Structure formats: C-alpha cells, structure tokens
Amino acid sequence: MADPWILSYEGYDPQEESLREALCALGNGRFATRGAAEEFAADGVHYPGTYIAGGYNRVESEVAGHTVSNEDLVNFPNWLPLTFRPEGGEWVDFSRDQLLFYRQDLNMRDGVLLRRYRIHDGAGRETSVSSRRIVHMHQPQYAAVEYCITPENWSGRVYVRSLIDGSVMNRGVERYRQLNGQHLTILRKGPVAPEGVYLVAQTTQSRIEVAVAARTRVWVDTPALHRLDLPAKSVDDEHIVGEEYSFPVEEDRTYTVEKVVALHTSRDRGITESGLDARLAITRSPGFEALFRTHKLAWQQLWSRCDMFLFTPGQLQPEFSPEQLILRLHIFHLLQTVSPNSIGRDVSVPARGLHGEAYRGHIFWDELFIFPFFTLSLPEITRSLLFYRYHRLDMARRLAAEAGYRGAMFPWQSSSDGREETQQLHLNPRSGNWDPDHSRLQRHINAAIAYNVWQYYKATEDMQFMESHGAEMLLEIARFWCSATTFNEETGRYEIVGVMGPDEYHEKYPDREEGGLRNNAYTNVMAVWCIDRARDVLMLLRPGRRNELCAMLELTDDELERWNHIANGMTVCFHDGVISQFQGYEQLEEFDWAGYERKYGNIERLDRILKAEGDTPDRYRVSKQADVVMLFYLLTPKELRLIFERLGYPFDDDTIERNMAYYMERTSHGSTLSKVVFSSVLDRIDRTTGFQLFRDALRSDIGDVQGGTTPEGIHLGAMAGTVDIVLRHYAGIDVTGDTINFTPRLPEQLKGLRLPIKYRGNWLHLEITQEKFLITVEENGPQPAHILVGGQLCEINPGESREFLLDKVES
C-alpha cells in the first residue's frame, strides 16, 4: 500500500527530471536545494540549484537595444556534486550507462530525499547506489548526503569525487537565458584543516558573501561500519574545489561516502567572517546519522503542529488518498520555504518558493494565500514575515510620493530593498516578442498587506505588534487609497483610475496605449475595507499611542473626515445584474471559447495565444484568474453586505451565486491561484464542483498543469491556498469576528479530517467527521478557550474536550 508520507517516482525520465527536482527540493527556511541528482551538473536535463532566503543580486542586461536591470534570487554554489567511477571506467552517466533500476522517494515525515539505482556500465559491471539527503531543519547551516556504493558483480578499485561547484549561473528559466545570469565572483577556496574543502563566493552587486565548506568521509561495512583512512587528491579548478578518493572494493560489500556541508553567509547573525565560520562549523559537525536524528526530531515537532490528515470515522490512523499525499506535500514545501529558522530574518515568501528562479524569486501578493496557514499554526512566523513589509514602509512611502500619492504604495514585485521590481517589458515565449508590461499597476498589493496584518491580529490579539508596527502600516495604506481616490462630480461618487485588478489579461482599454483601468471592483471594495480597518485600529489603540501615531503621521481630523466620505461613497460598477470587473467591462466583446479550445486545446494562457496572433485579451470578456470573485474569497458574505449596503448598492442572497456563474464562464484559470479561489467560493454554492476544483488545484504542481512552469519553481501561493480551503471551509474556521467561529462541513467525498490550530495562545485540536465535531483544548493553555460553534458561544478549559453534532450546527 502506498505511504501517505512519501512522494515516489519509479524509473528515470529525462523529460520529467526538472519537475521532480522542484517537487523534491529540500529546505529549512534559510536555504533550499533542488532535488537534483548528485552526479550531474546543469546539462539541459538536470538543474541543481541552491537558493538562500533573501539572497538577491542585481545585474544589467542588454535587451532589444535597451539596458535593463533585474534583481534575481541567486543560484548559489552547488554543494551536491558527489559521484564515482570504477578504475578504467567513466564517471556515472545515465545517458551512456544502462540503468537497470531507478527510484526516488521524498519522505516528508522525516524531511529526507532517498535515491536508489542499479547501473550497468560498458565493461559489464553492475553497481547499486543508494543515497539519503537532508537540509537540516534544526541546525540550518548544515546539509548532508549519505551515498552508498555496492559493487554487485565485480571487485577492483573505485574512485569517488566530491566537489563544491562555484561555476553555477542563473539559467533555470529558459525565457531569462538571454539575460545576464552571472551573479557570483569566487573570492577564495582551498583545504580545511584537518579535513575538507571550502569555497567563498560573493554576489557581484549586493556583496553577499556565501561560504560553503564540505567534509567527505568513506566507511565500509565490515559488517560494522569502519572508517577508511584515505588520502585525498585535491581538485582545484577556477570555480571548483573538491577532493577525489580511491580505494579497493569487494563484490557485494557496501561502501558509504558521507558528505557533510556547512553554509554561512555574511548576513548571518552571530558570525565573524563567513569563510571562517563555515570552516569551523564543518570541523565541529557530527556525522550524517547524528545530524539526521536531530533533523528528524525537528520535523516531528513541526508536523505535530502543522499536519492535517484524512481519517476513517472512529479510527486514529490516517487513510491514504491522493488528496492526503498532496496536501502534505504542500504543507511540506510551505515549511521548507519559511520555518522557525526564518524568524528574525529580513525575508518574506517568494511566490515560487526557494525552489527555482521563476519570477526571479520576487515577492508578490501570494503572501495573501500563504500567511493564513502560518497564522493558525505557527503565528510567530507570520509576525516575523510581516516585518519584511514594515522594514520597507519608508520605500513604499517614497514610491507613493514619486507617483503623486500620499501614504505607502507597496510594489507589485519586491525583493531586497522594496523598490518596484516589475519590468516594463515581458517576454511572450509563444511569439518571442517583448510586450509592454503594465502589471506594476496592480495597486491591490496594498490591500493584501493590510489584510494580512489584520488577520494576524484577529487570530492572535497581538496588541503589542499592532501598536508598534501594524497600525502604522494600516494607516499609511489607508492614506494611500484615499490619496489615489478622486471625486467624480457627475456621479457624486469617489473612484480609482489607472489600476489593474488581479486579472492580468486586462492591463488597459483596447483603444488606448496607456495602461490601467477605471474602477476595478476588487480594488475599490478592498480600498474601502482597508479604510474601515484603519478606522478600527484607531479605536483599538490606547489613547496615548493613538495620539503619538496621529502626530507622527500628521493625520488630522479633516483627513479622517475625508476617509469617512470615501468609505461611504466609493464607486462600484454593475452590468447585467452582476458586478462589473471594471468600468466599461460590458462594452468588451464576448469570446469564442469553444473555437479556441478546438484550435489550441489548452488555452489557460490565452493572453500569450492572442498576442502571438496580433490580438489582445484586452478586447474580450475573458479573465486569466479570479478578480471580482476575489472579493467573495477574502470577505465573508456578512462583511460584503455591510460594505455594499453602506455604499448604496444591492447585495442580496443571490449576489455571490449570480456573479460566480457569470465569471466562471469567462475565466481561463491561467493562474494556479484561480482554481483555489473559485473552489473556495463554490464550496458555499455548489460543493461538487467546488471539490472538483479543489482536486484540480491540488494537482497544479504535482501534475505541472501549466506545462513546464513548475520545474522553474513551485507555485507556493496555490499550494497554500489548498491548505486554506481545508482550514476555512472543510474545518469551517472563521477568525473575522471578535471570537473564532467554527462551522465545519466536509464534502461528501471526505470521511473525516483531523488537525491542530493555534488561536490566541491556545492549541485547539479538531476532529471532524460527517456527523460530529470534536474540539480539544491542549493542556497548559494560558486561559479557557472561548469559541463559537455555529454562532453559539461556549467555553472549554485547557485539557478538556467538547463534542458537537453537526446536524445541530448552523452553517
């Protein structure tokens, strides 16, 4: 029976290797390494990559006669290289030698990647190889490989080569390859006394030093492991340092090569010099088994707080299903990208994780989908990640001022210092053309940041954070929205112009050159929501702190009065009984969906198809992803009704269903986030379709449904979104009110669900079946847990449980 903790691949497939490398990456929140084979450098099939959180560098490139500047998440020196050859033979090469067996297992419970293969070389020798690899979760400077070689039908001499490769470049995304990918300069390298080698590289512009030290040892099973005392032959090339060993081997005996690596950077805390610290760390490091024990324990502790699994009613054992496996895979990659090791570091969450170079490792609005999981499991991580935005608040103020606004205008794409990293041109890989890119006009990133601050506060009641940092961000974001809002004398309403919504198919009106749209519904409503939360936070603050902030920000009563007018008079456009995605949407042409599906098959990236034809999606009622529907995803029906009624617009019981039906027919789901959003909202309307979209969203990365994007880096927002569906809908968790409210409701395809969450200091353990909901408050909690179940208030003391019959819980 398949194991719900292990992602397995049988057989070697060069066409699938890059996908497996992304999905089998290992990380610890500080750095991550793709699941590439130890034996190969980047060669068109394999692409080893190691990425450090916050490890950016800026370079210039010549594109179409123009100099462009890009800041990239850097591919740092490759610590993996480890291979062998029999005497008189060649180094292992899967394209030349015959593979008799190949299997790769990602064990998510223990955070270890296992590889096994048998190979037949040109001389008829058959050799079995197995390896285990970790990137240490508790001691985040360490990584290690255990590499076991067993000659099956031969004896003789074997050569082993262990390297640190500093020749790597950023070449992992095909459409970026005409850009400058050289980010590293080798500063120094050499031996480590008494054993090992090291290499120090520096990024060319940001001047980040990264030191990698490696120690390699060889053991033989006699039958107890016995270390071989072998002389090392130095390997020293311009960008590479390493060692070679040779030793006699006997048929059917196993020889274990152990490679332990220490990685330090000049931006680490509590170091002297990165090269020295890496060398010291490698001399003090224990062996693989000791490292694996503590690494495994760290993962065990994480899973005890973060796992969620399906189970058969009345049983405690998890039930295997594809959904179970993939859900764990998504949680696993979330915890590898940001973990307790991220706390206190000046980092946030790249949209594609630390798993590849797509989007250049930039930070977008995907935080909106990612933070809820951490807020309800490891809220201290969310708190730390929010500081990434706070530390760039002054840059956001500068961006707003340069654009003629007040307050803070955060960039659509962010990396090291918070400047706008979105390019003016975007390469269409279908046409080969560089098209204008207006996506920096997605000002709704500000609403995403405000939403994350508020949700964190609602789940934790962390008033200290709100008073010291969160309130300032909320107030400056609200100030931006008000300064970006103008009063229309003809309509007597306020409006926002020159923006893009989440739907990136519509950057501008089809008859205009300038980018931007008028009165995007998602943007306008979320601007009102942000103003409401800023007004709420002013009421929450202690009078003294409120006065301090208002004085510091020069926030006057007259300005606050204008906020009130805007929050009560914002424009939302309608047509045909639905909310218009933006003003003028109804004037666009309907699209021939059936005709294009017959012509092209998969039309998820309809924008590239149309532009390659000389057309543009700006002309049509088509959406890449959820836009209006995002309102129903983020805000509860109650919240929306209050906003719309205050604005003087209709919002009846059928509004959500009517809008969902309209936009479902006009959305291509060209973003992996789209099916997450539609699935979440449909869970209230059409649970069968909603669950099908949930399954589709789960398979987005593991099935690489966008045809080649996952190998460039996983879609972490979509992964987190599937976890959020389980939390907010299947477990029915709602933290928008003054007290957490549970209305659990499983789809009929699921038998049960079990998971822990943390709410305002208490760990709550939830067990849900189709009939019952059991909630247990963990012992030693700070106080009794006050919760709502179906709107009914109850109190549960630490160490106690309460069971509810779901047919008596109102939805």
Tab-separated table of C-alpha atoms in Angstrom, residues 71-368:
chain	number	residue	atom	x	y	z
A	71	GLU	CA	17.332	41.725	-9.282
A	72	ASP	CA	17.337	37.937	-9.012
A	73	LEU	CA	17.264	35.309	-6.323
A	74	VAL	CA	20.765	33.938	-6.871
A	75	ASN	CA	21.701	30.362	-7.630
A	76	PHE	CA	24.497	29.934	-5.092
A	77	PRO	CA	27.399	27.406	-5.233
A	78	ASN	CA	26.278	23.832	-5.724
A	79	TRP	CA	27.256	21.682	-2.745
A	80	LEU	CA	25.768	18.452	-4.123
A	81	PRO	CA	28.398	17.033	-6.560
A	82	LEU	CA	29.253	13.507	-5.486
A	83	THR	CA	29.926	10.690	-7.956
A	84	PHE	CA	32.081	7.624	-8.628
A	85	ARG	CA	33.730	5.530	-11.324
A	86	PRO	CA	35.344	2.102	-11.376
A	87	GLU	CA	39.036	2.047	-12.238
A	88	GLY	CA	39.363	2.269	-16.007
A	89	GLY	CA	35.755	3.414	-16.340
A	90	GLU	CA	33.960	6.735	-16.746
A	91	TRP	CA	32.143	8.822	-14.182
A	92	VAL	CA	28.491	7.772	-13.853
A	93	ASP	CA	26.390	8.979	-16.782
A	94	PHE	CA	22.758	7.915	-17.117
A	95	SER	CA	22.725	8.828	-20.809
A	96	ARG	CA	25.587	6.434	-21.514
A	97	ASP	CA	25.323	3.666	-18.918
A	98	GLN	CA	22.355	1.308	-18.727
A	99	LEU	CA	20.008	1.944	-15.824
A	100	LEU	CA	18.594	-1.333	-14.544
A	101	PHE	CA	16.545	0.243	-11.770
A	102	TYR	CA	15.782	3.751	-10.539
A	103	ARG	CA	13.595	5.011	-7.702
A	104	GLN	CA	13.343	8.326	-5.909
A	105	ASP	CA	11.385	8.874	-2.691
A	106	LEU	CA	10.695	12.131	-0.904
A	107	ASN	CA	9.974	11.214	2.716
A	108	MET	CA	8.073	14.229	4.029
A	109	ARG	CA	7.694	12.920	7.575
A	110	ASP	CA	11.471	12.945	8.081
A	111	GLY	CA	12.456	15.599	5.523
A	112	VAL	CA	14.789	13.300	3.607
A	113	LEU	CA	15.271	12.580	-0.095
A	114	LEU	CA	16.162	8.978	-0.948
A	115	ARG	CA	17.504	7.747	-4.285
A	116	ARG	CA	18.267	4.189	-5.347
A	117	TYR	CA	19.529	2.888	-8.668
A	118	ARG	CA	21.385	-0.001	-10.295
A	119	ILE	CA	23.631	0.703	-13.228
A	120	HIS	CA	25.347	-1.479	-15.854
A	121	ASP	CA	28.441	0.068	-17.438
A	122	GLY	CA	30.207	-0.642	-20.727
A	123	ALA	CA	32.530	-3.160	-19.088
A	124	GLY	CA	29.610	-5.239	-17.783
A	125	ARG	CA	29.995	-4.095	-14.188
A	126	GLU	CA	26.758	-3.714	-12.226
A	127	THR	CA	26.670	-1.375	-9.258
A	128	SER	CA	23.908	-0.439	-6.825
A	129	VAL	CA	23.786	3.036	-5.363
A	130	SER	CA	21.554	4.470	-2.651
A	131	SER	CA	21.642	7.932	-1.150
A	132	ARG	CA	19.946	9.891	1.629
A	133	ARG	CA	19.986	13.688	1.672
A	134	ILE	CA	18.926	16.262	4.252
A	135	VAL	CA	18.945	20.043	4.613
A	136	HIS	CA	18.962	20.340	8.389
A	137	MET	CA	15.800	21.804	9.887
A	138	HIS	CA	17.174	22.448	13.387
A	139	GLN	CA	20.765	23.488	12.615
A	140	PRO	CA	20.097	25.444	9.435
A	141	GLN	CA	23.736	25.882	8.440
A	142	TYR	CA	24.097	22.159	7.721
A	143	ALA	CA	23.203	19.815	4.888
A	144	ALA	CA	24.413	16.279	4.310
A	145	VAL	CA	24.397	13.319	1.919
A	146	GLU	CA	24.960	9.654	2.675
A	147	TYR	CA	25.952	7.907	-0.586
A	148	CYS	CA	26.261	4.103	-0.538
A	149	ILE	CA	28.027	2.172	-3.332
A	150	THR	CA	27.716	-1.628	-3.665
A	151	PRO	CA	29.632	-3.436	-6.453
A	152	GLU	CA	27.307	-6.329	-7.314
A	153	ASN	CA	29.381	-8.436	-9.716
A	154	TRP	CA	32.872	-7.012	-9.562
A	155	SER	CA	35.818	-6.192	-7.334
A	156	GLY	CA	38.591	-3.734	-8.002
A	157	ARG	CA	39.211	-0.101	-7.342
A	158	VAL	CA	36.728	2.753	-7.223
A	159	TYR	CA	37.232	6.494	-7.485
A	160	VAL	CA	34.950	8.962	-5.675
A	161	ARG	CA	34.803	12.665	-6.407
A	162	SER	CA	33.236	15.237	-4.033
A	163	LEU	CA	33.079	18.899	-5.134
A	164	ILE	CA	31.764	22.378	-4.384
A	165	ASP	CA	30.871	23.982	-7.692
A	166	GLY	CA	31.041	27.779	-7.839
A	167	SER	CA	30.675	27.962	-11.634
A	168	VAL	CA	26.869	27.977	-11.401
A	169	MET	CA	24.791	30.696	-13.040
A	170	ASN	CA	21.097	31.615	-13.122
A	171	ARG	CA	19.999	29.568	-16.134
A	172	GLY	CA	16.929	27.792	-14.755
A	173	VAL	CA	14.246	29.700	-16.707
A	174	GLU	CA	14.502	29.460	-20.474
A	175	ARG	CA	12.926	32.849	-21.222
A	176	TYR	CA	15.502	34.585	-18.996
A	177	ARG	CA	18.539	32.974	-20.615
A	178	GLN	CA	19.247	35.899	-22.925
A	179	LEU	CA	19.623	37.986	-19.762
A	180	ASN	CA	22.787	38.227	-17.700
A	181	GLY	CA	22.841	35.267	-15.306
A	182	GLN	CA	26.319	35.780	-13.861
A	183	HIS	CA	25.870	36.732	-10.206
A	184	LEU	CA	28.892	35.292	-8.410
A	185	THR	CA	32.588	36.027	-8.057
A	186	ILE	CA	34.837	33.458	-6.398
A	187	LEU	CA	36.833	35.127	-3.626
A	188	ARG	CA	38.819	32.231	-2.213
A	189	LYS	CA	38.851	28.456	-1.855
A	190	GLY	CA	41.057	25.717	-0.567
A	191	PRO	CA	41.520	22.952	2.015
A	192	VAL	CA	40.137	22.895	5.531
A	193	ALA	CA	42.369	21.520	8.266
A	194	PRO	CA	42.308	18.740	9.283
A	195	GLU	CA	39.908	17.585	6.521
A	196	GLY	CA	37.615	19.040	3.920
A	197	VAL	CA	37.499	21.929	1.477
A	198	TYR	CA	35.784	25.307	1.319
A	199	LEU	CA	34.781	27.949	-1.211
A	200	VAL	CA	33.738	31.563	-0.668
A	201	ALA	CA	31.754	33.380	-3.346
A	202	GLN	CA	30.368	36.908	-3.394
A	203	THR	CA	27.433	38.357	-5.307
A	204	THR	CA	28.590	40.967	-7.801
A	205	GLN	CA	26.361	43.870	-6.707
A	206	SER	CA	24.766	43.133	-3.310
A	207	ARG	CA	28.113	41.897	-1.957
A	208	ILE	CA	26.658	38.938	-0.089
A	209	GLU	CA	29.424	36.513	0.837
A	210	VAL	CA	28.453	32.859	0.880
A	211	ALA	CA	30.876	30.286	2.214
A	212	VAL	CA	30.404	26.555	1.699
A	213	ALA	CA	32.620	24.031	3.450
A	214	ALA	CA	32.403	20.281	2.829
A	215	ARG	CA	33.844	17.272	4.626
A	216	THR	CA	33.827	13.880	2.921
A	217	ARG	CA	34.483	10.557	4.634
A	218	VAL	CA	34.340	6.942	3.451
A	219	TRP	CA	33.130	3.973	5.504
A	220	VAL	CA	32.989	0.255	4.786
A	221	ASP	CA	30.525	-2.273	6.212
A	222	THR	CA	32.707	-4.974	7.818
A	223	PRO	CA	29.853	-5.764	8.991
A	224	ALA	CA	30.062	-2.858	11.456
A	225	LEU	CA	30.869	0.451	9.810
A	226	HIS	CA	34.586	1.119	9.744
A	227	ARG	CA	36.036	4.411	8.532
A	228	LEU	CA	38.705	4.174	5.838
A	229	ASP	CA	41.690	6.428	6.416
A	230	LEU	CA	42.253	7.631	2.860
A	231	PRO	CA	44.488	10.312	1.379
A	232	ALA	CA	42.577	12.931	-0.584
A	233	LYS	CA	43.616	14.134	-4.017
A	234	SER	CA	42.869	17.823	-4.395
A	235	VAL	CA	40.580	19.049	-7.181
A	236	ASP	CA	41.093	22.751	-7.789
A	237	ASP	CA	39.712	24.495	-10.869
A	238	GLU	CA	38.976	28.189	-11.426
A	239	HIS	CA	35.470	27.970	-9.906
A	240	ILE	CA	35.509	24.485	-8.350
A	241	VAL	CA	37.153	22.938	-5.336
A	242	GLY	CA	36.943	19.371	-4.129
A	243	GLU	CA	38.578	16.052	-3.375
A	244	GLU	CA	38.977	12.640	-5.006
A	245	TYR	CA	39.440	9.383	-3.162
A	246	SER	CA	40.286	5.941	-4.448
A	247	PHE	CA	40.074	2.658	-2.592
A	248	PRO	CA	39.741	-1.081	-3.291
A	249	VAL	CA	36.241	-2.570	-3.216
A	250	GLU	CA	34.943	-6.108	-2.982
A	251	GLU	CA	31.936	-7.623	-4.663
A	252	ASP	CA	28.700	-7.410	-2.615
A	253	ARG	CA	30.174	-5.163	0.069
A	254	THR	CA	28.758	-1.671	0.692
A	255	TYR	CA	30.937	1.436	0.883
A	256	THR	CA	29.378	4.564	2.366
A	257	VAL	CA	30.513	8.026	1.342
A	258	GLU	CA	29.372	10.695	3.817
A	259	LYS	CA	29.388	14.339	2.746
A	260	VAL	CA	28.535	16.998	5.334
A	261	VAL	CA	28.259	20.632	4.283
A	262	ALA	CA	28.192	23.887	6.257
A	263	LEU	CA	26.832	27.031	4.609
A	264	HIS	CA	27.324	30.508	6.079
A	265	THR	CA	26.686	33.987	4.693
A	266	SER	CA	27.923	37.453	5.566
A	267	ARG	CA	24.346	38.301	6.587
A	268	ASP	CA	24.058	35.586	9.214
A	269	ARG	CA	23.653	36.559	12.835
A	270	GLY	CA	26.405	35.943	15.364
A	271	ILE	CA	29.287	35.306	12.971
A	272	THR	CA	32.750	36.759	12.483
A	273	GLU	CA	33.632	36.006	8.840
A	274	SER	CA	31.604	33.658	6.648
A	275	GLY	CA	34.541	31.602	5.397
A	276	LEU	CA	35.974	31.112	8.860
A	277	ASP	CA	32.605	30.220	10.350
A	278	ALA	CA	31.894	27.676	7.623
A	279	ARG	CA	35.290	26.046	8.163
A	280	LEU	CA	34.795	25.943	11.926
A	281	ALA	CA	31.283	24.531	11.521
A	282	ILE	CA	32.476	21.695	9.322
A	283	THR	CA	35.256	20.697	11.742
A	284	ARG	CA	32.729	20.590	14.610
A	285	SER	CA	29.953	18.860	12.725
A	286	PRO	CA	28.794	15.392	13.725
A	287	GLY	CA	28.317	12.699	11.107
A	288	PHE	CA	25.289	12.015	8.951
A	289	GLU	CA	23.465	9.750	11.398
A	290	ALA	CA	23.735	12.183	14.297
A	291	LEU	CA	22.626	15.070	12.082
A	292	PHE	CA	19.740	13.011	10.760
A	293	ARG	CA	18.490	12.205	14.272
A	294	THR	CA	18.169	15.863	15.281
A	295	HIS	CA	16.828	16.832	11.851
A	296	LYS	CA	14.166	14.138	12.053
A	297	LEU	CA	13.182	15.287	15.551
A	298	ALA	CA	12.771	18.882	14.313
A	299	TRP	CA	10.430	17.690	11.547
A	300	GLN	CA	8.495	15.548	14.024
A	301	GLN	CA	7.887	18.621	16.172
A	302	LEU	CA	6.802	20.698	13.154
A	303	TRP	CA	4.359	18.052	11.945
A	304	SER	CA	2.822	17.790	15.424
A	305	ARG	CA	1.722	21.427	14.979
A	306	CYS	CA	1.073	21.579	11.250
A	307	ASP	CA	-0.165	18.233	9.942
A	308	MET	CA	-3.710	17.717	8.754
A	309	PHE	CA	-4.934	14.341	7.611
A	310	LEU	CA	-7.966	12.459	6.448
A	311	PHE	CA	-9.137	9.528	8.529
A	312	THR	CA	-11.835	6.911	8.731
A	313	PRO	CA	-14.515	7.778	11.348
A	314	GLY	CA	-13.756	6.122	14.680
A	315	GLN	CA	-10.138	5.367	13.773
A	316	LEU	CA	-6.950	7.248	14.516
A	317	GLN	CA	-4.862	6.008	11.604
A	318	PRO	CA	-4.628	8.246	8.536
A	319	GLU	CA	-6.280	6.945	5.425
A	320	PHE	CA	-4.204	7.128	2.265
A	321	SER	CA	-5.580	9.050	-0.673
A	322	PRO	CA	-4.015	11.181	-3.394
A	323	GLU	CA	-5.525	14.231	-1.727
A	324	GLN	CA	-3.855	13.304	1.570
A	325	LEU	CA	-0.432	12.891	-0.007
A	326	ILE	CA	-0.557	16.132	-1.993
A	327	LEU	CA	-1.930	18.140	0.918
A	328	ARG	CA	1.064	17.022	2.977
A	329	LEU	CA	3.383	17.848	0.074
A	330	HIS	CA	2.008	21.386	0.041
A	331	ILE	CA	2.467	21.804	3.800
A	332	PHE	CA	5.963	20.324	3.493
A	333	HIS	CA	7.040	22.913	0.925
A	334	LEU	CA	5.493	25.738	2.912
A	335	LEU	CA	7.564	24.689	5.936
A	336	GLN	CA	10.718	24.358	3.832
A	337	THR	CA	10.352	27.870	2.416
A	338	VAL	CA	9.566	29.571	5.721
A	339	SER	CA	10.115	27.844	9.049
A	340	PRO	CA	11.105	28.711	12.611
A	341	ASN	CA	14.559	29.341	11.111
A	342	SER	CA	13.051	32.290	9.226
A	343	ILE	CA	12.085	34.137	12.405
A	344	GLY	CA	14.056	37.338	12.828
A	345	ARG	CA	15.447	37.252	9.297
A	346	ASP	CA	14.609	40.071	6.904
A	347	VAL	CA	12.750	37.822	4.468
A	348	SER	CA	9.308	37.050	3.140
A	349	VAL	CA	7.898	34.357	0.860
A	350	PRO	CA	8.892	34.252	-2.818
A	351	ALA	CA	5.930	33.307	-4.994
A	352	ARG	CA	7.848	30.280	-6.317
A	353	GLY	CA	9.423	29.302	-3.022
A	354	LEU	CA	13.165	28.711	-2.759
A	355	HIS	CA	12.745	26.062	-5.438
A	356	GLY	CA	13.740	27.786	-8.681
A	357	GLU	CA	14.310	31.059	-10.496
A	358	ALA	CA	10.863	31.832	-11.952
A	359	TYR	CA	9.628	35.367	-11.217
A	360	ARG	CA	13.286	35.956	-10.249
A	361	GLY	CA	12.429	34.912	-6.698
A	362	HIS	CA	10.365	38.047	-6.159
A	363	ILE	CA	7.670	38.534	-3.547
A	364	PHE	CA	4.158	39.269	-4.833
A	365	TRP	CA	0.688	39.172	-3.287
A	366	ASP	CA	0.966	35.408	-2.763
A	367	GLU	CA	1.541	36.224	0.914
A	368	LEU	CA	-2.246	36.725	0.963
